[in-house]
Amino acid sequence: MIKVVFSSIMFLFASASTCFGQSAETVSEAPATEEIASEETEAEEVFELGEEEDEEEIENFDFLYAGENYNYDQVLIDNLVTEAYKHIGARYRYGSKGPNTFDCSGFTSYVYKQSNMNIGASSRDQYARNKPIKRSELQPGDLVFFTSPGSRKGVGHVGIVIDYDPVSEVFTFIHASTKAGVKISKSSEPNYTRRYVGARRVQ
């Protein structure tokens, strides 16, 4: 009888120890699993943040490539544009070289002459003697050429670029027009879009 009771007590003690041991192990293992998962999550977040930072840094270097085509004498250009603006509204007169009235080539040659630069007398002469450039290379101060109003052939009109949009390739220019005298126009205007011939740079 005593042996049976003793065996029962030992069995209960062993069972309790086993249960408590398993619970302790389960509790001790859970935080380790959570820590590993947490470390993996943090590593992924750090990697993702690192990628975003790299992309931002690359984008921030865009300014290094802006304005590469604008290697010109800014003082000279400012002087040319300022001089040209002084004559807005001056009347057109065929063959006139200024300063009160102008024809188209008389106006451009007069403006450049004030900066001690000889670009040629007629629009055809200015087109022939100055450096050819592409439309995508336009800068303020460049010369732009058009056919005559009633002709689709040859050079018959000239103006000076004062602004250029590289996205749309639309340029703004100042010139002596036959009807309105010295004024500002855009290349996007139908009258000038279909008459555009090319551009030249004075050097």
XYZ file of N, CA and C in Angstrom, residues 82-164:
249
model
N 19.333 95.012 -73.838
C 18.951 96.338 -73.327
C 18.871 97.355 -74.456
N 19.854 97.345 -75.343
C 19.874 98.263 -76.479
C 18.683 98.005 -77.402
N 18.406 96.740 -77.655
C 17.289 96.394 -78.534
C 15.960 96.887 -77.961
N 15.772 96.720 -76.664
C 14.527 97.143 -76.018
C 14.321 98.656 -76.088
N 15.405 99.388 -76.143
C 15.297 100.856 -76.200
C 14.521 101.325 -77.426
N 14.507 100.505 -78.473
C 13.945 100.942 -79.761
C 12.576 100.350 -80.064
N 11.968 99.684 -79.076
C 10.627 99.145 -79.305
C 9.673 100.287 -79.668
N 8.951 100.082 -80.743
C 8.017 101.104 -81.210
C 8.574 101.987 -82.311
N 9.897 101.917 -82.552
C 10.486 102.717 -83.649
C 9.882 102.284 -84.980
N 9.627 103.218 -85.867
C 8.948 102.927 -87.125
C 9.870 102.185 -88.104
N 9.216 101.391 -88.944
C 9.939 100.679 -90.007
C 10.118 101.604 -91.206
N 11.312 101.570 -91.780
C 11.572 102.302 -93.019
C 12.601 101.530 -93.824
N 12.240 101.153 -95.017
C 13.123 100.340 -95.854
C 14.481 101.022 -96.060
N 15.560 100.286 -95.814
C 16.914 100.785 -96.017
C 17.456 101.616 -94.867
N 16.650 101.860 -93.843
C 17.080 102.718 -92.741
C 17.905 101.925 -91.718
N 18.973 102.539 -91.220
C 19.883 101.893 -90.272
C 19.792 102.502 -88.873
N 18.762 103.320 -88.601
C 18.559 103.883 -87.276
C 19.195 105.250 -87.114
N 19.100 105.831 -85.947
C 18.530 105.239 -84.728
C 17.040 105.465 -84.539
N 16.399 106.246 -85.418
C 14.978 106.551 -85.220
C 14.052 105.643 -86.018
N 14.496 105.222 -87.180
C 13.735 104.276 -88.001
C 14.673 103.170 -88.480
N 14.088 101.990 -88.759
C 14.909 100.829 -89.140
C 14.183 99.969 -90.165
N 14.982 99.250 -90.956
C 14.443 98.045 -91.589
C 14.993 96.885 -90.753
N 14.674 95.641 -91.109
C 15.011 94.517 -90.218
C 16.519 94.358 -90.003
N 17.286 94.333 -91.093
C 18.733 94.162 -90.970
C 19.410 95.417 -90.434
N 18.797 96.585 -90.718
C 19.318 97.830 -90.173
C 19.209 97.838 -88.654
N 18.121 97.254 -88.146
C 17.918 97.189 -86.696
C 18.945 96.263 -86.037
N 19.103 95.049 -86.563
C 20.041 94.095 -85.947
C 21.480 94.601 -86.027
N 21.862 95.165 -87.178
C 23.233 95.661 -87.312
C 23.482 96.852 -86.397
N 22.463 97.689 -86.192
C 22.606 98.850 -85.311
C 22.803 98.399 -83.857
N 22.007 97.441 -83.430
C 22.099 96.947 -82.050
C 23.486 96.370 -81.775
N 23.983 95.565 -82.685
C 25.311 94.967 -82.501
C 26.416 96.010 -82.617
N 26.195 96.999 -83.453
C 27.211 98.044 -83.635
C 27.465 98.821 -82.343
N 26.434 98.931 -81.494
C 26.584 99.641 -80.226
C 27.521 98.891 -79.270
N 27.774 97.619 -79.564
C 28.746 96.828 -78.800
C 30.008 96.586 -79.630
N 30.212 97.475 -80.631
C 31.406 97.424 -81.493
C 31.545 96.099 -82.237
N 30.434 95.579 -82.744
C 30.447 94.331 -83.501
C 29.782 94.551 -84.855
N 30.467 94.147 -85.913
C 29.952 94.278 -87.268
C 29.428 92.920 -87.727
N 28.124 92.818 -87.924
C 27.540 91.522 -88.278
C 27.141 91.444 -89.752
N 27.348 92.521 -90.508
C 26.948 92.539 -91.910
C 25.795 93.503 -92.119
N 25.590 93.897 -93.351
C 24.602 94.936 -93.661
C 23.199 94.375 -93.884
N 23.048 93.493 -94.867
C 21.725 92.970 -95.203
C 21.454 91.673 -94.425
N 20.188 91.233 -94.437
C 19.836 89.978 -93.759
C 20.552 88.794 -94.406
N 20.698 88.820 -95.724
C 21.406 87.734 -96.411
C 22.886 87.732 -96.062
N 23.463 88.908 -95.940
C 24.870 89.022 -95.561
C 25.068 88.509 -94.134
N 24.163 88.865 -93.228
C 24.259 88.416 -91.835
C 24.089 86.897 -91.739
N 23.242 86.353 -92.574
C 23.022 84.904 -92.594
C 24.258 84.174 -93.121
N 24.924 84.775 -94.083
C 26.058 84.112 -94.735
C 27.354 84.181 -93.921
N 27.572 85.264 -93.206
C 28.878 85.481 -92.589
C 28.982 85.049 -91.127
N 27.863 84.740 -90.469
C 27.911 84.341 -89.064
C 27.744 82.828 -88.896
N 28.043 82.332 -87.712
C 28.151 80.882 -87.473
C 26.783 80.193 -87.446
N 26.590 79.166 -88.284
C 25.318 78.415 -88.266
C 25.160 77.642 -86.954
N 23.969 77.643 -86.404
C 23.665 76.860 -85.202
C 22.307 76.193 -85.374
N 22.101 75.122 -84.603
C 20.823 74.428 -84.629
C 19.810 75.194 -83.778
N 18.563 74.950 -84.053
C 17.507 75.608 -83.276
C 17.603 75.237 -81.801
N 17.980 73.998 -81.514
C 18.095 73.535 -80.126
C 19.243 74.203 -79.379
N 20.124 74.896 -80.089
C 21.273 75.557 -79.478
C 21.057 77.057 -79.248
N 19.878 77.541 -79.572
C 19.610 78.980 -79.486
C 19.857 79.554 -78.089
N 20.419 80.743 -78.075
C 20.652 81.512 -76.861
C 20.243 82.965 -77.123
N 19.948 83.730 -76.071
C 19.701 85.165 -76.275
C 20.878 85.822 -76.990
N 20.578 86.691 -77.922
C 21.614 87.361 -78.700
C 21.849 86.745 -80.060
N 21.378 85.505 -80.270
C 21.536 84.874 -81.581
C 20.606 85.527 -82.606
N 20.992 85.410 -83.871
C 20.178 85.938 -84.965
C 19.288 84.833 -85.527
N 18.033 85.154 -85.778
C 17.112 84.190 -86.395
C 16.589 84.783 -87.704
N 16.461 83.913 -88.709
C 16.160 84.377 -90.071
C 14.880 83.741 -90.609
N 14.207 84.517 -91.430
C 12.932 84.109 -92.014
C 12.909 84.511 -93.487
N 11.997 83.904 -94.223
C 11.792 84.346 -95.601
C 11.022 85.670 -95.575
N 10.954 86.330 -96.699
C 10.146 87.549 -96.795
C 8.665 87.199 -96.639
N 7.838 88.123 -96.180
C 6.414 87.837 -95.969
C 5.720 87.225 -97.183
N 6.068 87.662 -98.371
C 5.386 87.161 -99.552
C 6.143 86.064 -100.281
N 7.183 85.520 -99.670
C 8.005 84.516 -100.352
C 8.288 83.336 -99.428
N 8.435 82.161 -100.001
C 8.781 80.963 -99.248
C 10.233 80.565 -99.495
N 10.979 81.391 -100.218
C 12.348 81.035 -100.571
C 13.329 82.119 -100.139
N 14.525 81.679 -99.735
C 15.593 82.622 -99.418
C 15.376 83.380 -98.122
N 16.415 84.089 -97.702
C 16.377 84.898 -96.482
C 15.873 86.290 -96.812
N 14.896 86.768 -96.037
C 14.364 88.103 -96.290
C 14.061 88.879 -95.021
N 14.277 88.250 -93.844
C 13.962 88.940 -92.583
C 14.849 88.384 -91.475
N 15.169 89.247 -90.479
C 16.062 88.838 -89.397
C 15.639 89.495 -88.088
N 15.873 88.801 -86.988
C 15.588 89.329 -85.656
C 16.631 88.829 -84.662
N 16.544 89.314 -83.427
C 17.490 88.943 -82.370
C 16.741 88.179 -81.279
N 17.233 87.000 -80.924
C 16.604 86.180 -79.884
C 16.786 86.850 -78.518
N 15.699 86.916 -77.754
C 15.796 87.441 -76.388
C 15.415 86.387 -75.352
N 14.813 85.276 -75.797
C 14.470 84.190 -74.873
C 14.247 82.915 -75.669
N 14.534 81.759 -75.014
C 14.361 80.471 -75.697
C 13.904 79.422 -74.697
